[in-house]
Tab-separated table of C-alpha atoms and ligand atoms in Angstrom:
chain	number	residue	atom	x	y	z
A	338	MET	CA	35.820	6.911	13.752
A	339	LYS	CA	36.014	6.495	9.939
A	340	PRO	CA	35.430	3.179	8.284
A	341	ARG	CA	38.490	1.294	6.827
A	342	THR	CA	37.969	1.294	3.081
A	343	PRO	CA	40.238	-0.076	0.307
A	344	PRO	CA	42.431	2.735	-1.102
A	345	GLY	CA	40.808	2.949	-4.691
A	346	ARG	CA	37.062	3.594	-3.355
A	347	ILE	CA	35.587	6.831	-4.494
A	348	ALA	CA	32.459	8.470	-3.050
A	349	TYR	CA	30.338	11.258	-4.548
A	350	VAL	CA	29.337	13.908	-1.781
A	351	ASP	CA	27.631	17.228	-2.749
A	352	GLY	CA	28.973	17.694	-6.219
A	353	ARG	CA	32.467	16.179	-5.648
A	354	TYR	CA	34.177	12.822	-6.287
A	355	SER	CA	36.294	12.268	-3.439
A	356	ARG	CA	38.275	9.400	-1.778
A	357	HIS	CA	35.815	7.220	0.262
A	358	PHE	CA	37.824	7.266	3.499
A	359	GLU	CA	37.894	11.184	3.292
A	360	ALA	CA	34.246	11.826	2.280
A	361	GLY	CA	31.882	13.333	4.771
A	362	VAL	CA	28.998	15.786	5.349
A	363	HIS	CA	28.691	18.608	7.724
A	364	ILE	CA	27.679	17.953	11.377
A	365	GLU	CA	24.515	20.242	10.748
A	366	ASP	CA	23.374	18.035	7.854
A	367	ARG	CA	19.651	17.231	8.464
A	368	GLY	CA	20.096	13.715	7.179
A	369	LEU	CA	22.599	13.202	10.072
A	370	GLN	CA	20.658	15.102	12.869
A	371	PHE	CA	16.995	14.186	11.992
A	372	GLY	CA	17.176	11.146	9.503
A	373	ASP	CA	15.774	13.742	7.175
A	374	SER	CA	16.806	12.023	4.054
A	375	VAL	CA	15.833	9.321	1.583
A	376	TYR	CA	17.720	6.684	-0.224
A	377	GLU	CA	17.950	3.925	-3.001
A	378	VAL	CA	19.940	0.817	-3.325
A	379	CYS	CA	20.306	-0.277	-6.813
A	380	ARG	CA	21.915	-3.589	-8.218
A	381	VAL	CA	24.805	-3.397	-10.641
A	382	GLU	CA	25.260	-6.221	-13.103
A	383	TYR	CA	28.030	-6.140	-15.849
A	384	GLY	CA	28.701	-2.447	-14.658
A	385	ALA	CA	25.105	-1.473	-15.579
A	386	LEU	CA	22.286	-0.189	-13.230
A	387	CYS	CA	19.455	-2.646	-12.897
A	388	ASP	CA	15.724	-1.533	-12.741
A	389	LEU	CA	16.997	2.011	-12.714
A	390	SER	CA	13.773	3.836	-13.846
A	391	GLU	CA	11.819	2.016	-11.154
A	392	HIS	CA	14.318	3.125	-8.494
A	393	LEU	CA	14.222	6.870	-9.698
A	394	ASP	CA	10.464	6.697	-9.849
A	395	ARG	CA	10.501	5.455	-6.162
A	396	LEU	CA	13.259	8.087	-5.121
A	397	GLU	CA	11.052	10.833	-6.683
A	398	ARG	CA	8.017	9.693	-4.984
A	399	SER	CA	9.850	9.439	-1.574
A	400	MET	CA	11.145	13.000	-1.989
A	401	ARG	CA	7.749	14.285	-2.871
A	402	GLU	CA	6.178	12.807	0.184
A	403	ILE	CA	8.497	14.663	2.461
A	404	ALA	CA	8.889	17.553	0.184
A	405	ILE	CA	12.623	17.498	-0.594
A	406	PRO	CA	13.207	19.065	-4.041
A	407	MET	CA	15.118	17.055	-6.661
A	408	PRO	CA	18.703	18.513	-6.568
A	409	MET	CA	19.391	17.652	-10.239
A	410	SER	CA	17.566	16.164	-13.038
A	411	ARG	CA	17.008	12.340	-13.551
A	412	GLY	CA	19.426	12.534	-16.556
A	413	ALA	CA	22.233	14.253	-14.374
A	414	LEU	CA	21.520	11.789	-11.516
A	415	THR	CA	21.854	8.755	-13.852
A	416	HIS	CA	24.973	10.206	-15.219
A	417	VAL	CA	26.599	10.559	-11.736
A	418	MET	CA	25.425	7.017	-10.656
A	419	GLY	CA	27.084	5.609	-13.773
A	420	GLU	CA	30.279	7.573	-13.114
A	421	VAL	CA	30.431	6.348	-9.371
A	422	VAL	CA	29.995	2.751	-10.672
A	423	ARG	CA	32.696	3.266	-13.220
A	424	ARG	CA	35.111	5.043	-10.927
A	425	ASN	CA	34.714	2.068	-8.226
A	426	LYS	CA	35.252	-0.472	-11.082
A	427	VAL	CA	32.032	-2.190	-9.902
A	428	GLY	CA	30.959	-5.193	-12.306
A	429	TYR	CA	28.484	-6.953	-9.906
A	430	GLY	CA	27.514	-5.152	-6.875
A	431	LEU	CA	25.403	-2.138	-5.596
A	432	ILE	CA	25.245	1.677	-5.696
A	433	TYR	CA	23.924	3.438	-2.701
A	434	LEU	CA	22.253	6.735	-3.281
A	435	GLN	CA	21.213	9.149	-0.424
A	436	ILE	CA	19.668	12.582	-0.765
A	437	THR	CA	19.289	14.583	2.545
A	438	ARG	CA	17.337	17.912	3.090
A	439	GLY	CA	20.899	19.380	3.321
A	440	CYS	CA	22.714	21.573	5.840
A	441	LEU	CA	20.671	23.913	7.862
A	442	ARG	CA	20.749	25.469	11.275
A	443	ARG	CA	19.209	22.805	13.766
A	444	ASP	CA	15.556	23.249	14.125
A	445	PHE	CA	12.614	20.839	14.459
A	446	GLN	CA	10.505	22.679	12.084
A	447	ILE	CA	11.228	21.729	8.577
A	448	PRO	CA	12.588	24.562	6.649
A	449	ALA	CA	10.725	25.966	3.718
A	450	ARG	CA	13.852	26.107	1.465
A	451	CYS	CA	16.875	23.831	1.417
A	452	ARG	CA	19.827	22.728	-0.725
A	453	PRO	CA	19.890	18.977	-0.725
A	454	THR	CA	23.023	16.987	-0.144
A	455	VAL	CA	23.624	14.057	-2.512
A	456	ILE	CA	25.725	11.187	-1.477
A	457	MET	CA	26.692	8.091	-3.445
A	458	THR	CA	28.889	5.023	-2.971
A	459	ALA	CA	29.235	1.838	-4.780
A	460	HIS	CA	30.803	-1.558	-3.958
A	461	GLU	CA	31.215	-5.055	-5.395
A	462	LEU	CA	29.076	-7.793	-3.859
A	463	ASP	CA	30.320	-11.318	-3.389
A	464	ARG	CA	28.458	-13.437	-5.924
A	465	ALA	CA	29.290	-16.800	-4.145
A	466	ILE	CA	27.579	-15.657	-0.992
A	467	ILE	CA	24.366	-14.840	-2.796
A	468	ALA	CA	24.575	-18.121	-4.797
A	469	GLN	CA	25.073	-20.059	-1.403
A	470	ARG	CA	21.805	-18.315	0.034
A	471	ARG	CA	20.027	-19.186	-3.143
A	472	SER	CA	21.056	-22.786	-3.144
A	473	VAL	CA	20.546	-23.504	0.559
A	474	GLY	CA	17.982	-21.058	1.669
A	475	VAL	CA	17.796	-18.892	4.663
A	476	LYS	CA	16.213	-18.658	8.093
A	477	VAL	CA	13.838	-15.860	9.361
A	478	VAL	CA	12.595	-15.108	12.781
A	479	THR	CA	9.420	-12.860	13.556
A	480	LEU	CA	9.845	-9.728	15.709
A	481	PRO	CA	7.459	-6.890	16.394
A	482	ASP	CA	7.271	-4.188	13.879
A	483	GLU	CA	8.652	-1.294	15.752
A	484	ARG	CA	8.988	1.179	12.775
A	485	TRP	CA	7.054	4.410	12.065
A	486	GLY	CA	3.732	4.756	10.207
A	487	ARG	CA	5.223	5.666	6.792
A	488	CYS	CA	7.242	2.659	5.923
A	489	ASP	CA	6.336	3.314	2.197
A	490	ILE	CA	8.624	6.270	2.178
A	491	LYS	CA	12.352	5.109	1.666
A	492	THR	CA	13.830	7.278	4.465
A	493	THR	CA	17.130	6.643	6.366
A	494	GLN	CA	15.302	6.233	9.678
A	495	LEU	CA	16.478	2.757	9.798
A	496	LEU	CA	17.090	2.188	13.530
A	497	ALA	CA	14.101	-0.135	14.187
A	498	GLY	CA	14.948	-2.197	11.115
A	499	SER	CA	18.560	-2.288	11.972
A	500	ARG	CA	17.787	-3.453	15.583
A	501	ALA	CA	15.517	-6.137	14.293
A	502	LYS	CA	18.146	-7.411	11.759
A	503	THR	CA	20.747	-7.553	14.419
A	504	GLU	CA	18.409	-9.578	16.712
A	505	ALA	CA	17.782	-11.953	13.886
A	506	ARG	CA	21.419	-12.525	13.251
A	507	SER	CA	22.032	-13.121	16.906
A	508	ARG	CA	19.527	-15.838	16.834
A	509	GLY	CA	21.146	-17.459	13.701
A	510	ALA	CA	18.569	-16.151	11.193
A	511	PHE	CA	19.398	-14.231	8.184
A	512	GLU	CA	16.369	-11.852	8.227
A	513	ALA	CA	13.741	-10.627	10.669
A	514	TRP	CA	10.094	-10.747	9.423
A	515	LEU	CA	8.372	-7.883	11.176
A	516	VAL	CA	4.694	-8.451	12.636
A	517	ASP	CA	2.191	-5.783	12.939
A	518	GLY	CA	-0.023	-5.097	16.012
A	519	GLU	CA	-2.696	-7.420	14.290
A	520	GLY	CA	-0.357	-10.366	13.929
A	521	PHE	CA	0.360	-9.930	10.342
A	522	VAL	CA	3.786	-9.951	8.659
A	523	THR	CA	4.560	-6.515	7.113
A	524	GLU	CA	7.849	-7.276	5.481
A	525	GLY	CA	11.396	-8.180	6.262
A	526	ALA	CA	13.871	-5.753	7.938
A	527	SER	CA	15.454	-4.991	4.448
A	528	THR	CA	13.261	-7.103	2.165
A	529	ASN	CA	9.703	-7.836	1.075
A	530	ALA	CA	8.235	-11.174	2.316
A	531	TRP	CA	6.455	-13.796	0.282
A	532	ILE	CA	5.024	-17.154	0.731
A	533	VAL	CA	3.761	-19.883	-1.671
A	534	GLU	CA	0.492	-21.494	-0.411
A	535	GLY	CA	-0.986	-24.926	-1.434
A	536	ALA	CA	-1.649	-25.222	-5.235
A	537	GLY	CA	1.131	-22.904	-5.937
A	538	ARG	CA	-0.539	-19.600	-4.958
A	539	ILE	CA	2.136	-16.915	-4.386
A	540	VAL	CA	1.335	-14.181	-1.634
A	541	THR	CA	2.677	-11.060	-0.800
A	542	ARG	CA	1.554	-8.098	1.515
A	543	ASN	CA	-0.510	-5.477	-0.386
A	544	LEU	CA	0.940	-2.007	-0.624
A	545	SER	CA	0.001	0.509	2.182
A	546	HIS	CA	1.994	2.696	4.449
A	547	ALA	CA	3.022	-0.324	6.423
A	548	ILE	CA	5.490	-1.606	3.813
A	549	LEU	CA	8.094	-0.433	1.344
A	550	PRO	CA	6.988	-0.687	-2.311
A	551	GLY	CA	10.068	-2.806	-3.245
A	552	VAL	CA	11.295	-2.364	-6.796
A	553	THR	CA	12.013	-6.076	-6.934
A	554	ARG	CA	8.680	-6.792	-5.529
A	555	ARG	CA	7.061	-4.799	-8.342
A	556	VAL	CA	9.110	-6.457	-11.165
A	557	VAL	CA	8.465	-9.887	-9.787
A	558	LEU	CA	4.705	-9.307	-9.515
A	559	GLU	CA	4.685	-8.009	-13.182
A	560	ALA	CA	6.825	-10.879	-14.371
A	561	ALA	CA	4.734	-13.483	-12.513
A	562	ALA	CA	1.490	-12.170	-13.823
A	563	ALA	CA	2.913	-12.269	-17.307
A	564	GLN	CA	3.856	-15.860	-16.904
A	565	LYS	CA	0.168	-16.525	-15.684
A	566	MET	CA	1.367	-17.689	-12.289
A	567	ASP	CA	-1.262	-17.393	-9.483
A	568	VAL	CA	-0.118	-14.221	-7.432
A	569	ILE	CA	-2.212	-12.412	-4.954
A	570	GLU	CA	-1.427	-9.231	-2.747
A	571	ARG	CA	-2.757	-9.752	0.678
A	572	LYS	CA	-1.824	-9.931	4.382
A	573	PHE	CA	-0.567	-13.243	5.868
A	574	THR	CA	0.551	-14.444	9.409
A	575	PRO	CA	3.772	-16.236	10.551
A	576	GLN	CA	1.334	-19.214	11.093
A	577	ASP	CA	0.495	-19.089	7.371
A	578	ALA	CA	4.137	-18.877	6.565
A	579	ALA	CA	5.029	-21.920	8.738
A	580	ALA	CA	2.179	-23.983	6.858
A	581	ALA	CA	3.279	-22.800	3.395
A	582	GLN	CA	4.932	-24.791	0.809
A	583	GLU	CA	7.574	-22.275	0.215
A	584	ALA	CA	8.681	-18.719	1.284
A	585	PHE	CA	11.020	-16.175	-0.210
A	586	ILE	CA	12.412	-12.613	0.251
A	587	THR	CA	13.001	-10.133	-2.454
A	588	SER	CA	15.320	-7.018	-2.474
A	589	ALA	CA	17.551	-5.362	-5.104
A	590	THR	CA	20.720	-7.043	-3.729
A	591	GLY	CA	19.077	-10.491	-3.512
A	592	PRO	CA	16.160	-11.166	-5.723
A	593	ALA	CA	14.064	-14.228	-4.691
A	594	ILE	CA	16.141	-15.677	-1.900
A	595	PRO	CA	14.362	-18.955	-0.481
A	596	VAL	CA	13.335	-18.950	3.174
A	597	VAL	CA	13.334	-22.416	4.474
A	598	GLU	CA	12.737	-21.813	8.215
A	599	ILE	CA	10.490	-19.442	10.296
A	600	ASP	CA	10.985	-19.306	14.075
A	601	GLY	CA	12.550	-22.834	14.102
A	602	TYR	CA	9.682	-24.270	12.039
A	603	ARG	CA	10.608	-25.854	8.620
A	604	ILE	CA	8.799	-24.381	5.585
A	605	GLY	CA	7.696	-27.118	3.180
A	606	THR	CA	10.480	-29.560	2.698
A	607	GLY	CA	12.955	-27.249	4.209
A	608	LYS	CA	14.696	-26.867	0.893
A	609	PRO	CA	14.439	-24.142	-1.563
A	610	GLY	CA	11.230	-24.761	-3.593
A	611	ALA	CA	10.573	-24.908	-7.267
A	612	ILE	CA	8.273	-21.796	-7.403
A	613	THR	CA	10.971	-19.817	-5.740
A	614	GLY	CA	13.491	-21.067	-8.270
A	615	LYS	CA	11.053	-20.141	-11.239
A	616	ILE	CA	10.613	-16.672	-9.795
A	617	ALA	CA	14.439	-16.203	-9.515
A	618	GLU	CA	14.780	-17.450	-13.097
A	619	ILE	CA	12.080	-15.292	-14.731
A	620	TYR	CA	13.430	-12.328	-12.774
A	621	ALA	CA	17.051	-12.885	-13.971
A	622	ASN	CA	15.810	-13.316	-17.555
A	623	ILE	CA	13.917	-9.959	-17.608
A	624	SER	CA	16.391	-8.109	-15.647
A	625	ILE	CA	19.007	-8.578	-18.436
A	626	ASN	CA	16.797	-6.419	-20.621
A	627	ARG	CA	16.191	-3.760	-17.889
A	628	GLN	CA	19.879	-2.581	-17.314
A	629	THR	CA	20.862	0.995	-18.000
B	482	PLP	N1	11.460	-3.614	2.419
B	482	PLP	C1	12.426	-2.835	3.171
B	482	PLP	C2	12.026	-2.278	4.562
B	482	PLP	C3	13.595	-2.521	2.500
B	482	PLP	O1	14.594	-1.832	3.170
B	482	PLP	C4	14.002	-3.032	1.220
B	482	PLP	C5	15.278	-2.703	0.575
B	482	PLP	O2	16.143	-1.999	1.153
B	482	PLP	C6	13.023	-3.791	0.652
B	482	PLP	C7	11.797	-4.041	1.201
B	482	PLP	C8	13.263	-4.299	-0.862
B	482	PLP	O3	13.149	-3.423	-1.673
B	482	PLP	P1	13.777	-3.365	-3.275
B	482	PLP	O4	13.312	-4.511	-3.872
B	482	PLP	O5	13.447	-2.094	-3.779
B	482	PLP	O6	15.218	-3.366	-2.851
């Protein structure tokens, strides 16, 4: 069954711009059959791509890690991304970019040669919903991290995260914070996780194979350090989060969304905190100068 989409929407698939509801890949595409593909989600503001060079750096890294060759130059990719945004008339929204290993006879062994499939879609985001989350904050629940051992690669193997997000939503929470076998929070199902401890120390988990190196995480870390804010990259537990002054999540579609409750426990005052607000503000200020 195909999704219902507004008539004007355009997708880019394998070299062609086509109507969104007609776009598709072949049934033997390895992205479909093996989740053998990587992706990026980039925020669009005023029709421009935000933090693009960081997204392309991470895309290239993901592709290197699983040996998918770049199907086109960065310049060409940037051009197509801009075109997809333009053709979909996106002012404030997101662009989704996926690169699969391509269409090959089904075989578990990864083929030595391939011709990657490039897929792009773009759509508008509802600013009011994001503003509402920012002003009221969101709830999270903790769930076991059932994902694979290379969460640092942004692949489309998203079933475990998708199941966790669904469970969180069914319990009235916005996000699931995933917990590893040692009892530490790795990250959210589709966000990086942060807490603010006493005396204003900002904590987020250190990079490893256990978490995605979020683009927003990186930009926030750099911006906070430049402002001489106290930031540390280390593991924390759900108990640390429940005892924290503040908590927040970051992702390209929602930089610095306050978290006000974890597993039913109020965090701090139960309202979005001042440090989260400052992070959101400095991120907004620098992101204006980082658009392509
Ligand atoms: N962690 C996971 C598991 C994600 O899926 C995402 C975004 O999709 C993030 C973190 C946030 O990354 P970014 O800031 O690059 O959007």
